[in-house]
CSV table of C-alpha atoms in Angstrom, one decimal:
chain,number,residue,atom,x,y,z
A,1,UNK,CA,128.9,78.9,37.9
A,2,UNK,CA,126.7,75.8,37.7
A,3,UNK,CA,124.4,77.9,35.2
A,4,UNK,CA,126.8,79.0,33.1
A,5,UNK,CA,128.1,74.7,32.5
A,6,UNK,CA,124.4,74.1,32.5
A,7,UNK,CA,124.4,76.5,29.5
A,8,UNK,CA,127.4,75.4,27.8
A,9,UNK,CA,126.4,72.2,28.1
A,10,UNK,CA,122.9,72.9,26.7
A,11,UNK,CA,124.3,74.4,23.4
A,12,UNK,CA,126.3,71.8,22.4
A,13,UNK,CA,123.6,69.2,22.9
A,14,UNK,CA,120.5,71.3,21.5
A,15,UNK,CA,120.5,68.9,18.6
A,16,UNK,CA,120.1,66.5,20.6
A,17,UNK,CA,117.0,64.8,21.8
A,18,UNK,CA,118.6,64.1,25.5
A,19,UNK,CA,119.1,67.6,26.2
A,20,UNK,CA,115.8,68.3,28.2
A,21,UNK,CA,116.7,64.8,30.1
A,22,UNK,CA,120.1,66.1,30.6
A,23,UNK,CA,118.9,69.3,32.1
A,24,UNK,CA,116.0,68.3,34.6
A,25,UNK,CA,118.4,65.6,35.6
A,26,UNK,CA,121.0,68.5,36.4
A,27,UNK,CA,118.5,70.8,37.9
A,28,UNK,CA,117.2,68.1,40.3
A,29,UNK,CA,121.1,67.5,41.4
A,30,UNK,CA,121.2,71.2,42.4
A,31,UNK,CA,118.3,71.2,43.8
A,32,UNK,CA,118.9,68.3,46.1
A,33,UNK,CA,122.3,69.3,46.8
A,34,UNK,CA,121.4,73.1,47.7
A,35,UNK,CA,118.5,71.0,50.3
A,36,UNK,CA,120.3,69.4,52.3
A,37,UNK,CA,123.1,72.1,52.6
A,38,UNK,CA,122.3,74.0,56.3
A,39,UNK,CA,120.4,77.5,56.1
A,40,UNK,CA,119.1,79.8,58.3
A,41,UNK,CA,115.4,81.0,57.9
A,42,UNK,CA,112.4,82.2,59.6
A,43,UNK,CA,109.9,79.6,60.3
A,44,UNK,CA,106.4,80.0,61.7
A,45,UNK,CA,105.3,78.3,64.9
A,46,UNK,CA,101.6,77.6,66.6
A,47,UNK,CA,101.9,77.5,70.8
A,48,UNK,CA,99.5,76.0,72.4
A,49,UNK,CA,99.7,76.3,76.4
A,50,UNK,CA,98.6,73.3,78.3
A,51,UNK,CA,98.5,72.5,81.9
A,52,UNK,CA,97.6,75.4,82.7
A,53,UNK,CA,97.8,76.3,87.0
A,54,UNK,CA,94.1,77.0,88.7
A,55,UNK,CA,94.8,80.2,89.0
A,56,UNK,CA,95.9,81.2,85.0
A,57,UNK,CA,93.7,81.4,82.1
A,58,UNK,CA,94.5,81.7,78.0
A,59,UNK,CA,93.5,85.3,76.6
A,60,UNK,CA,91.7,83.3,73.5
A,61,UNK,CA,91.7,79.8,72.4
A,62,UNK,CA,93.9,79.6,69.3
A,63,UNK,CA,96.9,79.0,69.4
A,64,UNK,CA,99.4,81.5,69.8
A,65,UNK,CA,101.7,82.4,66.0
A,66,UNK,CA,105.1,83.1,66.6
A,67,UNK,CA,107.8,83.6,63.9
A,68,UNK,CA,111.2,82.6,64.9
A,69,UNK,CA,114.8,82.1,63.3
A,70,UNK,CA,115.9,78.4,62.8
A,71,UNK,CA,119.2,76.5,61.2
A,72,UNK,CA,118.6,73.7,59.3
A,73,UNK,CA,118.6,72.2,55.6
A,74,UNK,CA,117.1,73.5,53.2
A,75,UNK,CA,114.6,70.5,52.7
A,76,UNK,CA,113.6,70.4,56.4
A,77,UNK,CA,112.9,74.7,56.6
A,78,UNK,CA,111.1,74.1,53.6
A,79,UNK,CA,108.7,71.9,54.7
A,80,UNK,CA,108.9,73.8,58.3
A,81,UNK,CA,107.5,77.1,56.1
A,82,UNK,CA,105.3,75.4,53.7
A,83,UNK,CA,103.5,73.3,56.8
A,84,UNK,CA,103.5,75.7,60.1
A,85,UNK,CA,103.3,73.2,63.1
A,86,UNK,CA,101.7,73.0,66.7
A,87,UNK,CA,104.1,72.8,69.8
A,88,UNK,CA,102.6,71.8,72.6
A,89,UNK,CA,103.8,74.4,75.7
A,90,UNK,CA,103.8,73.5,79.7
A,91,UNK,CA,102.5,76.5,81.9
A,92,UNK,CA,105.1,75.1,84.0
A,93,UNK,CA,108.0,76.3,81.9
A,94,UNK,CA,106.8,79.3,81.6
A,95,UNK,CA,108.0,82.3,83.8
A,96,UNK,CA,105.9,85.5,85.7
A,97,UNK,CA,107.9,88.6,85.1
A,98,UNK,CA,106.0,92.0,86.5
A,99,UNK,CA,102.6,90.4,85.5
A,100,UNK,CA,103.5,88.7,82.4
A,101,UNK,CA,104.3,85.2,81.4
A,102,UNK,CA,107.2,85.2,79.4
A,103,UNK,CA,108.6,82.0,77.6
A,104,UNK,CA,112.1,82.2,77.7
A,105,UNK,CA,114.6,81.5,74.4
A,106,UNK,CA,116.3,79.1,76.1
A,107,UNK,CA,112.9,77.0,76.9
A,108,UNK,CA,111.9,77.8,73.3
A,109,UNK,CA,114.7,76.1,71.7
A,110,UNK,CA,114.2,72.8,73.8
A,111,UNK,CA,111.1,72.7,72.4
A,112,UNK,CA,111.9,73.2,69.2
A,113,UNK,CA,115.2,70.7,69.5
A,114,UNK,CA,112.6,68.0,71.0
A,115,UNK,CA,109.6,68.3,68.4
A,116,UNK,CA,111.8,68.4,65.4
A,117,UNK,CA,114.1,65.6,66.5
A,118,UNK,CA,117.1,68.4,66.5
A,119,UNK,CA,116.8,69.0,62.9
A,120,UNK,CA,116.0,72.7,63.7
A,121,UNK,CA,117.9,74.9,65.4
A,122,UNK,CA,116.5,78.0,67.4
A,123,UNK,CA,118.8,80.8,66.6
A,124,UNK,CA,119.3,82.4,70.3
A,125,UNK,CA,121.2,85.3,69.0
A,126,UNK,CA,117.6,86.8,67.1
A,127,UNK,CA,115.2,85.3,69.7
A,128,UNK,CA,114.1,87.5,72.8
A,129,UNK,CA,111.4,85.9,75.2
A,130,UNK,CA,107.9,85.5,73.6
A,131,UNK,CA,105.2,87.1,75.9
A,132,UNK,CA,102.3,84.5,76.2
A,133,UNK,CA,99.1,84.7,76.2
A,134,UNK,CA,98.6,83.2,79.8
A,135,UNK,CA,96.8,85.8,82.2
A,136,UNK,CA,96.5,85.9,85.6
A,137,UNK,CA,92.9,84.6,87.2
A,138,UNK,CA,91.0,85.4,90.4
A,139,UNK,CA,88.5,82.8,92.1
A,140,UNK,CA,85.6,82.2,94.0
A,141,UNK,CA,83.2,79.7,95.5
A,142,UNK,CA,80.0,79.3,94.1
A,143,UNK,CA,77.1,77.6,95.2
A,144,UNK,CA,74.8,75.3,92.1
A,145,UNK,CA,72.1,75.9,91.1
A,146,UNK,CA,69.5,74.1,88.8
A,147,UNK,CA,68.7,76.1,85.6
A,148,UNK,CA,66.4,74.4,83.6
A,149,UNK,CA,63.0,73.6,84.6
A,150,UNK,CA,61.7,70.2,84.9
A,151,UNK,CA,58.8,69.1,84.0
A,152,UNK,CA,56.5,66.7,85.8
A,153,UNK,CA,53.9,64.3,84.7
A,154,UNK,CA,50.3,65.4,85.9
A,155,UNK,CA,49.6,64.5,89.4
A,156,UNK,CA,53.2,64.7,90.6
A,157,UNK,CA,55.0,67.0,92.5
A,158,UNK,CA,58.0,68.1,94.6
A,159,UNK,CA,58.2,66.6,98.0
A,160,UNK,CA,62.1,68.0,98.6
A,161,UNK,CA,64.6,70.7,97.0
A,162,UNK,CA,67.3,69.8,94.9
A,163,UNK,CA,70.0,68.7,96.5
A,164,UNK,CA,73.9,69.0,94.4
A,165,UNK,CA,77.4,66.8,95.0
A,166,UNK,CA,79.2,69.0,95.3
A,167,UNK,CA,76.9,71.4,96.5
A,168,UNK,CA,79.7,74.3,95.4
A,169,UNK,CA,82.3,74.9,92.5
A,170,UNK,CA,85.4,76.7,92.8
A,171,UNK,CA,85.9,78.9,89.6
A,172,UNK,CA,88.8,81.0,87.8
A,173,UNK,CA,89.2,83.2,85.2
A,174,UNK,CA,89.1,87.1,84.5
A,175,UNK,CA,88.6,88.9,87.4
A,176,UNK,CA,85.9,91.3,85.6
A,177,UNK,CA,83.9,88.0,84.7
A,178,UNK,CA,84.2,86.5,87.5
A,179,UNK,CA,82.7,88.8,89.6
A,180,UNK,CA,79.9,89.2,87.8
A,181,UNK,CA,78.9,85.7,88.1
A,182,UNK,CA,76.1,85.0,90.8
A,183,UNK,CA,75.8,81.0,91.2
A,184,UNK,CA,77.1,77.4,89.6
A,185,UNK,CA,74.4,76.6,87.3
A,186,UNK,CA,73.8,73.5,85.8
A,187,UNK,CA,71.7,71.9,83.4
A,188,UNK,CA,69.7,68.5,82.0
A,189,UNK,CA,69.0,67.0,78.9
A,190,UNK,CA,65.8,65.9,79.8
A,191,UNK,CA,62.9,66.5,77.3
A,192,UNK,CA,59.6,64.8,78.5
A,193,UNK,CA,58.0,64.9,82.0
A,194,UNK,CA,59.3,62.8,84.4
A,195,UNK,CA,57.1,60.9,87.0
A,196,UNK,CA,60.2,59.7,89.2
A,197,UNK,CA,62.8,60.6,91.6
A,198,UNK,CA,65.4,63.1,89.3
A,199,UNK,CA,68.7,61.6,89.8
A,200,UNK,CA,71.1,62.7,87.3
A,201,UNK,CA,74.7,64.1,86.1
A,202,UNK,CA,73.7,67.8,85.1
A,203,UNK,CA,76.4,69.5,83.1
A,204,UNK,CA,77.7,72.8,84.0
A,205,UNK,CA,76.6,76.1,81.6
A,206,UNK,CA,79.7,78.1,81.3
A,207,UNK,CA,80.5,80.7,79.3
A,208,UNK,CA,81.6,79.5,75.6
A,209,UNK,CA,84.4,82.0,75.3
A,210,UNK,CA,86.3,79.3,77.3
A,211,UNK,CA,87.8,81.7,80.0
A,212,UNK,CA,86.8,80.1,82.7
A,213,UNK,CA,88.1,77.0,84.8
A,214,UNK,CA,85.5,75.6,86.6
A,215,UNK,CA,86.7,72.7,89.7
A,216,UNK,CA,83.9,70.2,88.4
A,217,UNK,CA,82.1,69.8,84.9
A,218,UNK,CA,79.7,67.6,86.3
A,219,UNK,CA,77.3,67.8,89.3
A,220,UNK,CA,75.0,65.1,91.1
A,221,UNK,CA,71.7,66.6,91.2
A,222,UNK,CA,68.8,65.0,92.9
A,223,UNK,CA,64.8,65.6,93.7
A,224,UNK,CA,62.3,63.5,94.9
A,225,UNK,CA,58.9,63.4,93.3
A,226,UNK,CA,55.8,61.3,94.8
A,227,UNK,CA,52.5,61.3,93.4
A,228,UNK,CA,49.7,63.7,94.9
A,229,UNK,CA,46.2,63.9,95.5
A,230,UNK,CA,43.5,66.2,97.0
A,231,UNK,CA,42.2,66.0,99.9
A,232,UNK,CA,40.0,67.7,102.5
A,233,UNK,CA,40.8,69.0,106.2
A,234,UNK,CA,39.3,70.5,109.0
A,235,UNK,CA,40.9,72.7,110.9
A,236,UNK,CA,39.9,74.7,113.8
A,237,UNK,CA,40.0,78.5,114.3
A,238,UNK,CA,42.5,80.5,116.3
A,239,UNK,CA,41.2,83.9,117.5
A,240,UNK,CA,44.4,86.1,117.7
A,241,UNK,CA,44.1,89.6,120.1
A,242,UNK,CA,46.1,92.3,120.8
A,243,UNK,CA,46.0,93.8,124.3
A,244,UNK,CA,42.8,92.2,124.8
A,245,UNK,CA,40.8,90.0,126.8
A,246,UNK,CA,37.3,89.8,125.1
A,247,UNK,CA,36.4,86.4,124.4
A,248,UNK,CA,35.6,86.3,120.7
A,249,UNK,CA,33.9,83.1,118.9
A,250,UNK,CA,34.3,82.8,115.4
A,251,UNK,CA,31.6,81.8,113.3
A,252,UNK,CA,32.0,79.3,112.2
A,253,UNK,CA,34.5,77.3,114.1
A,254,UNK,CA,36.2,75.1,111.8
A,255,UNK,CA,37.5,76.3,108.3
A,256,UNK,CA,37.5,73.4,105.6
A,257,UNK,CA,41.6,73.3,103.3
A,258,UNK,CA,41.1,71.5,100.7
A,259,UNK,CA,44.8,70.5,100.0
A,260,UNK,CA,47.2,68.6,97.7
A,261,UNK,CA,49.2,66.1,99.1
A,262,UNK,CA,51.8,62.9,98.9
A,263,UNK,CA,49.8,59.6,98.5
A,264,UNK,CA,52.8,58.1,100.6
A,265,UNK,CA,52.3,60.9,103.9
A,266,UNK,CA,48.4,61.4,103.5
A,267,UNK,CA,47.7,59.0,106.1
A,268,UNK,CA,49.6,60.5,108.6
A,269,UNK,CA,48.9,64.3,107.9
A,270,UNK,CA,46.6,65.7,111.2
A,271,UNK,CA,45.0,68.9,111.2
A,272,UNK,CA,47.5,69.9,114.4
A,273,UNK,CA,49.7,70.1,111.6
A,274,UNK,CA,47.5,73.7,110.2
A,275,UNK,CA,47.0,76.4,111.9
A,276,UNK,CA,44.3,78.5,110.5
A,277,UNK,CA,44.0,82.3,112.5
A,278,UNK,CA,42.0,85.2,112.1
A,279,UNK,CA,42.7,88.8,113.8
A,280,UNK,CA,40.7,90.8,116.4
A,281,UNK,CA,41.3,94.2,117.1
A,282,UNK,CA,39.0,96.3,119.8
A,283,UNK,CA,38.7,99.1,116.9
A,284,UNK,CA,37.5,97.0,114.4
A,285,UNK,CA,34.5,98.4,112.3
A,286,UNK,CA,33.4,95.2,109.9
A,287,UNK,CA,31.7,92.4,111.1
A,288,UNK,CA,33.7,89.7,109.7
A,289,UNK,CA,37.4,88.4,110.2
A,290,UNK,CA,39.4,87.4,107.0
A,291,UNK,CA,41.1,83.8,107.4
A,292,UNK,CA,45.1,83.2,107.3
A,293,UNK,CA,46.7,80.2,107.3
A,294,UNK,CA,50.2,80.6,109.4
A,295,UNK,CA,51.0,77.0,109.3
A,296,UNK,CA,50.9,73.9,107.1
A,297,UNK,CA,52.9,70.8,106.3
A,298,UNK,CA,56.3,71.2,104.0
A,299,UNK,CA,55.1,68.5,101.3
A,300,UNK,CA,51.3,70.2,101.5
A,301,UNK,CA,49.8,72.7,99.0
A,302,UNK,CA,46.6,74.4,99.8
A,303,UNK,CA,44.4,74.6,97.2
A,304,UNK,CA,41.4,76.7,98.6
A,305,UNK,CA,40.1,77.3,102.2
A,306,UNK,CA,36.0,77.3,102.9
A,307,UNK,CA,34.9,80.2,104.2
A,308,UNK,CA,37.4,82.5,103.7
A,309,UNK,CA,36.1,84.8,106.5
A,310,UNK,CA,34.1,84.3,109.4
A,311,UNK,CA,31.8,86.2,111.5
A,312,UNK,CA,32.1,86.5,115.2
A,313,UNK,CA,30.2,87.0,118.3
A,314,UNK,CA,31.2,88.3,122.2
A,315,UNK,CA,30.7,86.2,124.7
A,316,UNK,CA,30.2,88.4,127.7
């Protein structure tokens, strides 16, 4: 009907030069009366699930597209379908039906009454619950461990292992990735050698699919570092037998470490600290007996042992 006037309308004024005026001011009158009349349509919808429980993880990390039936003007489903929007979703609403999580209509609806200001309606009658994303996750404890090498200035070195607050993360997520996972590691940003204590945040190295939750993102990590230097020791030899009782002098009786060593403990090192043995057996057939050294100082590295073997004589 409004056509048909528009047409009428238009012949008797196509002489005229008002007649385009005349009918983009009538077409915009329909048009803003037939906006802001209600309609029904389907609308498109982003869900994005936040606050998610310790023990439930997202199956991807976009958010979820729905398409749903809403009432509203014309104008305002417009803009709904030209612009799809992001509602934000609490895990809390949602509900655990024979291993799914299902958002119900009715929880749907409030959030589509609260984001829109109730300018949308859901249309309950052609919405049935909308099956998230949301999984269930399995957890574990793991210990942390340093990844990443660090490098030290020359003439440094370790005096302790790394120590880590917390020294264990709790983690969540798929069970099949979960399990296959061995320790907590972490990681620096450190990118020249370092000549003091390492005291530092270390970030967590996670997997990038975003699967997993993690209890901490950040871990303490700390190792002490001293400055070393070489240094000689003597040490005397122990003569170890089996099932005998030969007395057996080694030749000679001292054996020389040279060593690496914290400037800060060298003073107090002894040599009761080593313990440099060689082995005597009644069946032996050479005439010499290969050093080992069974015991040394934590801190200490041995750098070389003079002789490495000894030769030995009976005392009868």
């Amino acid at each position: 009907m409004l056509f048909r006037g528009l047409d009428k309308r238009f012949k008797t004024l196509k002489n005229s030069k008002i007649a385009p005026v005349f009918v983009l001011v009538s077409v915009f009158i329909w048009l803003t009366t037939a906006l802001s009349e209600q309609h029904s349509s389907r609308i498109s919808l982003h869900l994005k699930y936040v606050g998610l429980d310790i023990h439930q993880y997202l199956e991807g990390t976009e958010p979820q597209r729905i398409d749903v039936f809403c009432t509203g003007t014309g104008f305002r489903l417009m803009i709904a379908r030209m612009f799809p929007t992001t509602i934000s979703i609490k895990s809390s609403t949602i509900q655990s039906k024979n291993g799914d999580f299902l958002l119900s209509p009715l929880s749907l609806a409030s959030y589509v009454d609260n984001h829109f200001d109730q300018t949308l309606k859901v249309d309950l009658k052609k919405t049935v619950a909308i099956t998230t994303p949301i999984r269930k996750a399995v957890g574990r404890l793991l210990a942390v461990r340093m990844l990443d090498v660090i490098q030290l200035e020359a003439g440094y070195d370790w005096v302790s292992d790394f120590s880590y607050k917390p020294d264990s993360l709790y983690v969540t997520g798929p069970e099949n990735l979960v399990n296959t996972l061995d320790y907590a590691y972490v990681s620096h940003d450190l990118t020249t050698p370092i000549s003091s204590n390492f005291n530092e945040l270390c970030f967590l190295k996670s997997d990038t699919s975003g699967l997993l939750q993690w209890s901490e993102s950040q871990v303490l990590t700390q190792r002490l570092v001293d400055r070393f230097t070489e240094h000689q020791v003597r040490v005397p030899i122990e003569i170890v037998q089996s099932g005998s009782n030969i007395e057996i002098q080694p030749i000679p009786r001292y054996a020389e470490l040279s060593i690496s060593a914290p400037v800060s403990s060298l003073k107090q090192l002894m040599p009761s600290e080593f313990r440099v043995t060689c082995e005597y057996q009644e069946d032996i057939k050479s005439n010499v007996l290969p050093l080992k050294i069974l015991q040394s100082p934590k801190q200490v590295r041995i750098l070389k042992i003079h002789p490495e073997e000894v030769q030995f004589f009976i005392r009868k």
